[in-house]
Amino acid sequence: PDRIEYGDIDRSDGHMTNELPGYTELLALRGSDEPIADINVGSAVYAGSYPLEETMAASIAAVATAVCDIWHMKTGRWQSAQVDTRAAAAALDSYRYLQRRDELGRYATFPTSAAATAAYQLTRPFRTRDQQWFLPHFGMLHLKNRMQELLACDDSVDSVAAAIARWDAQELECAVAAQGACGGMVRSAEEWSETAQGQALASYPVVEVEKIGDSKPQPFSAVGPPLHGIRILDLTRILAGPVAARTCAEHGADVLMVAARHTPQIKNFVIDLSHGKRSTYLDINDRDDANQLKALLQQCDVFSQGYRPGVFSQRGFGPHELAKLRPGLVYLSTSCFGQHGHWSVRAGWEQVAQAVTGICERVNPAQPALLPVNACDFLTGYLGAYGILLALLRRAVEGGSYHVNVSLCQSAMFLNRQPGCGPDKPVAALDQPEIASLQIESETPYGALRHLAPVARFRETPAKWSLPSAALGADLPQWLESRQ
């Protein structure tokens, strides 16, 4: 057939296009603006002025285009790809569609922990003394402790509100950065563009691919799916970085997650973002473990990390250090504020990126609020995967080592550049039959699961995960044997 269908759901109300502004912008980074993927634009899933579904679909379509480029390079054949905006909308919230089968054979959504619920209630904009708004981040225990120490408050909403009301917004933002805590002043998009950090990021593309070393060309394996033989070390957690590596696993990459045993994790996120991966425990602060990691690195293609600039360089795992150890390496950095500008060293998460870049203000100018989904995280994850693929394509032709840089704030700015939606845009929430059409089932170490399938559909190389979601630390620190 000429058309790739999504389950049994009728999407005849949509229209097919390959000219979404976001997709066009991303294609320009590829070196050819000829579109490959078709995007089926259906009814919006989320209310509001942001085209969340279309922006997410554009990012996934960019990944699909790069996958098709790789397939053409391997085989000499082009294949078609399709992305559906409503499937992309579900992917913006993928962990909410994660279900586990109980002893009676019924599937139920994973519950949200009481601690996470309490943190979400506190991580939102509060009024400041100078009648501005400030968003504190309480999502991780160490950040919560630092914020409470600075504000001299407890963990109730009233106490946090009263404490923030004693500060001017700009003053508090500086104090939070000095404390090593996490938070940001709510700005409009225009105000963000006038800051030094906003201007620093605006001078770079949303996906930055920098050549940082020389090596011989390294062609793709002639057999298997598009990324067969590609090895990825994934040292990231909590959304953006794991999404990038999971996306590569959809196309045949051998992804090995690496974390220390004591690294804080969120179980639902780990399960949802680990499809197709293996997992091992190594601590880069331990000399023997660091040496094991460097041994793995010498046989890998991609190294992905999500810490602030300089953190890994101090431990000998920065992009330039590793490119010397493994010429031809693609190094992905995922951060909140990017690699450039004086804010790059600040801690930041999804909610902070939304606050400082103008998203919260645009959602509700009278009382700034967060989007209903972690849009910056998931967009950044797919954009990171796109950057990895672009770098691998360049490496296959001209050789070289590459540093790929994506950030939550760059993704927020990308979202702000998309045409806004009017108040009369049609909205239709995902119902259970449609959700079921987007899900697949897996037998995993966590039990029998239902979860979202890969969004992009391909004519010749269906995106799929060859392994179930991995249990943390369940695998040895070694690569799978086959690279042919």
mmCIF file with all atom_site columns, N, CA and C in Angstrom, residues 231-235 284 293 297 300-305 312 317-318 322 329-333 388:
data_model
loop_
_atom_site.group_PDB
_atom_site.id
_atom_site.type_symbol
_atom_site.label_atom_id
_atom_site.label_alt_id
_atom_site.label_comp_id
_atom_site.label_asym_id
_atom_site.label_entity_id
_atom_site.label_seq_id
_atom_site.pdbx_PDB_ins_code
_atom_site.Cartn_x
_atom_site.Cartn_y
_atom_site.Cartn_z
_atom_site.occupancy
_atom_site.B_iso_or_equiv
_atom_site.pdbx_formal_charge
_atom_site.auth_seq_id
_atom_site.auth_comp_id
_atom_site.auth_asym_id
_atom_site.auth_atom_id
_atom_site.pdbx_PDB_model_num
ATOM 1  N N  . ARG A 1 231 ? 27.029 1.289  18.452 1.00 0.00 ? 231 ARG A N  1
ATOM 2  C CA . ARG A 1 231 ? 27.046 1.086  19.905 1.00 0.00 ? 231 ARG A CA 1
ATOM 3  C C  . ARG A 1 231 ? 26.958 2.428  20.626 1.00 0.00 ? 231 ARG A C  1
ATOM 4  N N  . ILE A 1 232 ? 26.072 2.480  21.617 1.00 0.00 ? 232 ILE A N  1
ATOM 5  C CA . ILE A 1 232 ? 25.800 3.736  22.320 1.00 0.00 ? 232 ILE A CA 1
ATOM 6  C C  . ILE A 1 232 ? 25.933 3.527  23.821 1.00 0.00 ? 232 ILE A C  1
ATOM 7  N N  . LEU A 1 233 ? 26.728 4.364  24.469 1.00 0.00 ? 233 LEU A N  1
ATOM 8  C CA . LEU A 1 233 ? 26.784 4.433  25.930 1.00 0.00 ? 233 LEU A CA 1
ATOM 9  C C  . LEU A 1 233 ? 25.852 5.545  26.378 1.00 0.00 ? 233 LEU A C  1
ATOM 10 N N  . ASP A 1 234 ? 24.843 5.193  27.153 1.00 0.00 ? 234 ASP A N  1
ATOM 11 C CA . ASP A 1 234 ? 23.812 6.143  27.590 1.00 0.00 ? 234 ASP A CA 1
ATOM 12 C C  . ASP A 1 234 ? 23.970 6.394  29.082 1.00 0.00 ? 234 ASP A C  1
ATOM 13 N N  . LEU A 1 235 ? 24.534 7.534  29.434 1.00 0.00 ? 235 LEU A N  1
ATOM 14 C CA . LEU A 1 235 ? 24.756 7.891  30.835 1.00 0.00 ? 235 LEU A CA 1
ATOM 15 C C  . LEU A 1 235 ? 23.748 8.940  31.306 1.00 0.00 ? 235 LEU A C  1
ATOM 16 N N  . ILE A 1 284 ? 31.650 6.498  37.585 1.00 0.00 ? 284 ILE A N  1
ATOM 17 C CA . ILE A 1 284 ? 32.836 7.143  37.010 1.00 0.00 ? 284 ILE A CA 1
ATOM 18 C C  . ILE A 1 284 ? 33.727 7.765  38.084 1.00 0.00 ? 284 ILE A C  1
ATOM 19 N N  . LEU A 1 293 ? 34.687 1.828  31.941 1.00 0.00 ? 293 LEU A N  1
ATOM 20 C CA . LEU A 1 293 ? 33.890 2.660  31.046 1.00 0.00 ? 293 LEU A CA 1
ATOM 21 C C  . LEU A 1 293 ? 34.722 3.113  29.845 1.00 0.00 ? 293 LEU A C  1
ATOM 22 N N  . LEU A 1 297 ? 34.222 2.488  25.940 1.00 0.00 ? 297 LEU A N  1
ATOM 23 C CA . LEU A 1 297 ? 34.188 3.642  25.041 1.00 0.00 ? 297 LEU A CA 1
ATOM 24 C C  . LEU A 1 297 ? 35.024 3.416  23.787 1.00 0.00 ? 297 LEU A C  1
ATOM 25 N N  . CYS A 1 300 ? 32.896 1.886  21.134 1.00 0.00 ? 300 CYS A N  1
ATOM 26 C CA . CYS A 1 300 ? 31.538 2.392  20.904 1.00 0.00 ? 300 CYS A CA 1
ATOM 27 C C  . CYS A 1 300 ? 31.542 3.512  19.876 1.00 0.00 ? 300 CYS A C  1
ATOM 28 N N  . ASP A 1 301 ? 30.355 3.946  19.505 1.00 0.00 ? 301 ASP A N  1
ATOM 29 C CA . ASP A 1 301 ? 30.201 4.988  18.491 1.00 0.00 ? 301 ASP A CA 1
ATOM 30 C C  . ASP A 1 301 ? 29.639 6.284  19.058 1.00 0.00 ? 301 ASP A C  1
ATOM 31 N N  . VAL A 1 302 ? 28.798 6.166  20.079 1.00 0.00 ? 302 VAL A N  1
ATOM 32 C CA . VAL A 1 302 ? 28.096 7.333  20.625 1.00 0.00 ? 302 VAL A CA 1
ATOM 33 C C  . VAL A 1 302 ? 28.196 7.305  22.146 1.00 0.00 ? 302 VAL A C  1
ATOM 34 N N  . PHE A 1 303 ? 28.515 8.450  22.716 1.00 0.00 ? 303 PHE A N  1
ATOM 35 C CA . PHE A 1 303 ? 28.554 8.638  24.169 1.00 0.00 ? 303 PHE A CA 1
ATOM 36 C C  . PHE A 1 303 ? 27.565 9.741  24.496 1.00 0.00 ? 303 PHE A C  1
ATOM 37 N N  . SER A 1 304 ? 26.582 9.442  25.339 1.00 0.00 ? 304 SER A N  1
ATOM 38 C CA . SER A 1 304 ? 25.517 10.411 25.644 1.00 0.00 ? 304 SER A CA 1
ATOM 39 C C  . SER A 1 304 ? 25.493 10.700 27.139 1.00 0.00 ? 304 SER A C  1
ATOM 40 N N  . GLN A 1 305 ? 25.554 11.986 27.488 1.00 0.00 ? 305 GLN A N  1
ATOM 41 C CA . GLN A 1 305 ? 25.515 12.382 28.897 1.00 0.00 ? 305 GLN A CA 1
ATOM 42 C C  . GLN A 1 305 ? 24.647 13.630 29.059 1.00 0.00 ? 305 GLN A C  1
ATOM 43 N N  . PHE A 1 312 ? 31.523 16.535 33.365 1.00 0.00 ? 312 PHE A N  1
ATOM 44 C CA . PHE A 1 312 ? 32.188 15.316 32.903 1.00 0.00 ? 312 PHE A CA 1
ATOM 45 C C  . PHE A 1 312 ? 33.637 15.587 32.504 1.00 0.00 ? 312 PHE A C  1
ATOM 46 N N  . PHE A 1 317 ? 35.964 12.816 31.144 1.00 0.00 ? 317 PHE A N  1
ATOM 47 C CA . PHE A 1 317 ? 34.997 12.270 30.195 1.00 0.00 ? 317 PHE A CA 1
ATOM 48 C C  . PHE A 1 317 ? 34.326 13.371 29.364 1.00 0.00 ? 317 PHE A C  1
ATOM 49 N N  . GLY A 1 318 ? 35.021 14.471 29.153 1.00 0.00 ? 318 GLY A N  1
ATOM 50 C CA . GLY A 1 318 ? 34.492 15.525 28.298 1.00 0.00 ? 318 GLY A CA 1
ATOM 51 C C  . GLY A 1 318 ? 34.590 15.142 26.830 1.00 0.00 ? 318 GLY A C  1
ATOM 52 N N  . LEU A 1 322 ? 37.420 12.450 25.233 1.00 0.00 ? 322 LEU A N  1
ATOM 53 C CA . LEU A 1 322 ? 36.992 11.148 24.728 1.00 0.00 ? 322 LEU A CA 1
ATOM 54 C C  . LEU A 1 322 ? 37.210 11.013 23.227 1.00 0.00 ? 322 LEU A C  1
ATOM 55 N N  . LEU A 1 329 ? 34.265 9.323  17.546 1.00 0.00 ? 329 LEU A N  1
ATOM 56 C CA . LEU A 1 329 ? 33.174 9.298  18.527 1.00 0.00 ? 329 LEU A CA 1
ATOM 57 C C  . LEU A 1 329 ? 32.163 10.404 18.256 1.00 0.00 ? 329 LEU A C  1
ATOM 58 N N  . VAL A 1 330 ? 30.889 10.097 18.440 1.00 0.00 ? 330 VAL A N  1
ATOM 59 C CA . VAL A 1 330 ? 29.819 11.095 18.459 1.00 0.00 ? 330 VAL A CA 1
ATOM 60 C C  . VAL A 1 330 ? 29.415 11.280 19.922 1.00 0.00 ? 330 VAL A C  1
ATOM 61 N N  . TYR A 1 331 ? 29.556 12.492 20.427 1.00 0.00 ? 331 TYR A N  1
ATOM 62 C CA . TYR A 1 331 ? 29.340 12.812 21.838 1.00 0.00 ? 331 TYR A CA 1
ATOM 63 C C  . TYR A 1 331 ? 28.103 13.706 21.950 1.00 0.00 ? 331 TYR A C  1
ATOM 64 N N  . LEU A 1 332 ? 27.063 13.221 22.600 1.00 0.00 ? 332 LEU A N  1
ATOM 65 C CA . LEU A 1 332 ? 25.831 14.005 22.774 1.00 0.00 ? 332 LEU A CA 1
ATOM 66 C C  . LEU A 1 332 ? 25.790 14.616 24.166 1.00 0.00 ? 332 LEU A C  1
ATOM 67 N N  . SER A 1 333 ? 25.644 15.935 24.210 1.00 0.00 ? 333 SER A N  1
ATOM 68 C CA . SER A 1 333 ? 25.442 16.652 25.473 1.00 0.00 ? 333 SER A CA 1
ATOM 69 C C  . SER A 1 333 ? 24.016 17.172 25.525 1.00 0.00 ? 333 SER A C  1
ATOM 70 N N  . ILE A 1 388 ? 22.488 12.946 16.657 1.00 0.00 ? 388 ILE A N  1
ATOM 71 C CA . ILE A 1 388 ? 23.333 11.754 16.588 1.00 0.00 ? 388 ILE A CA 1
ATOM 72 C C  . ILE A 1 388 ? 23.358 11.199 15.168 1.00 0.00 ? 388 ILE A C  1
#
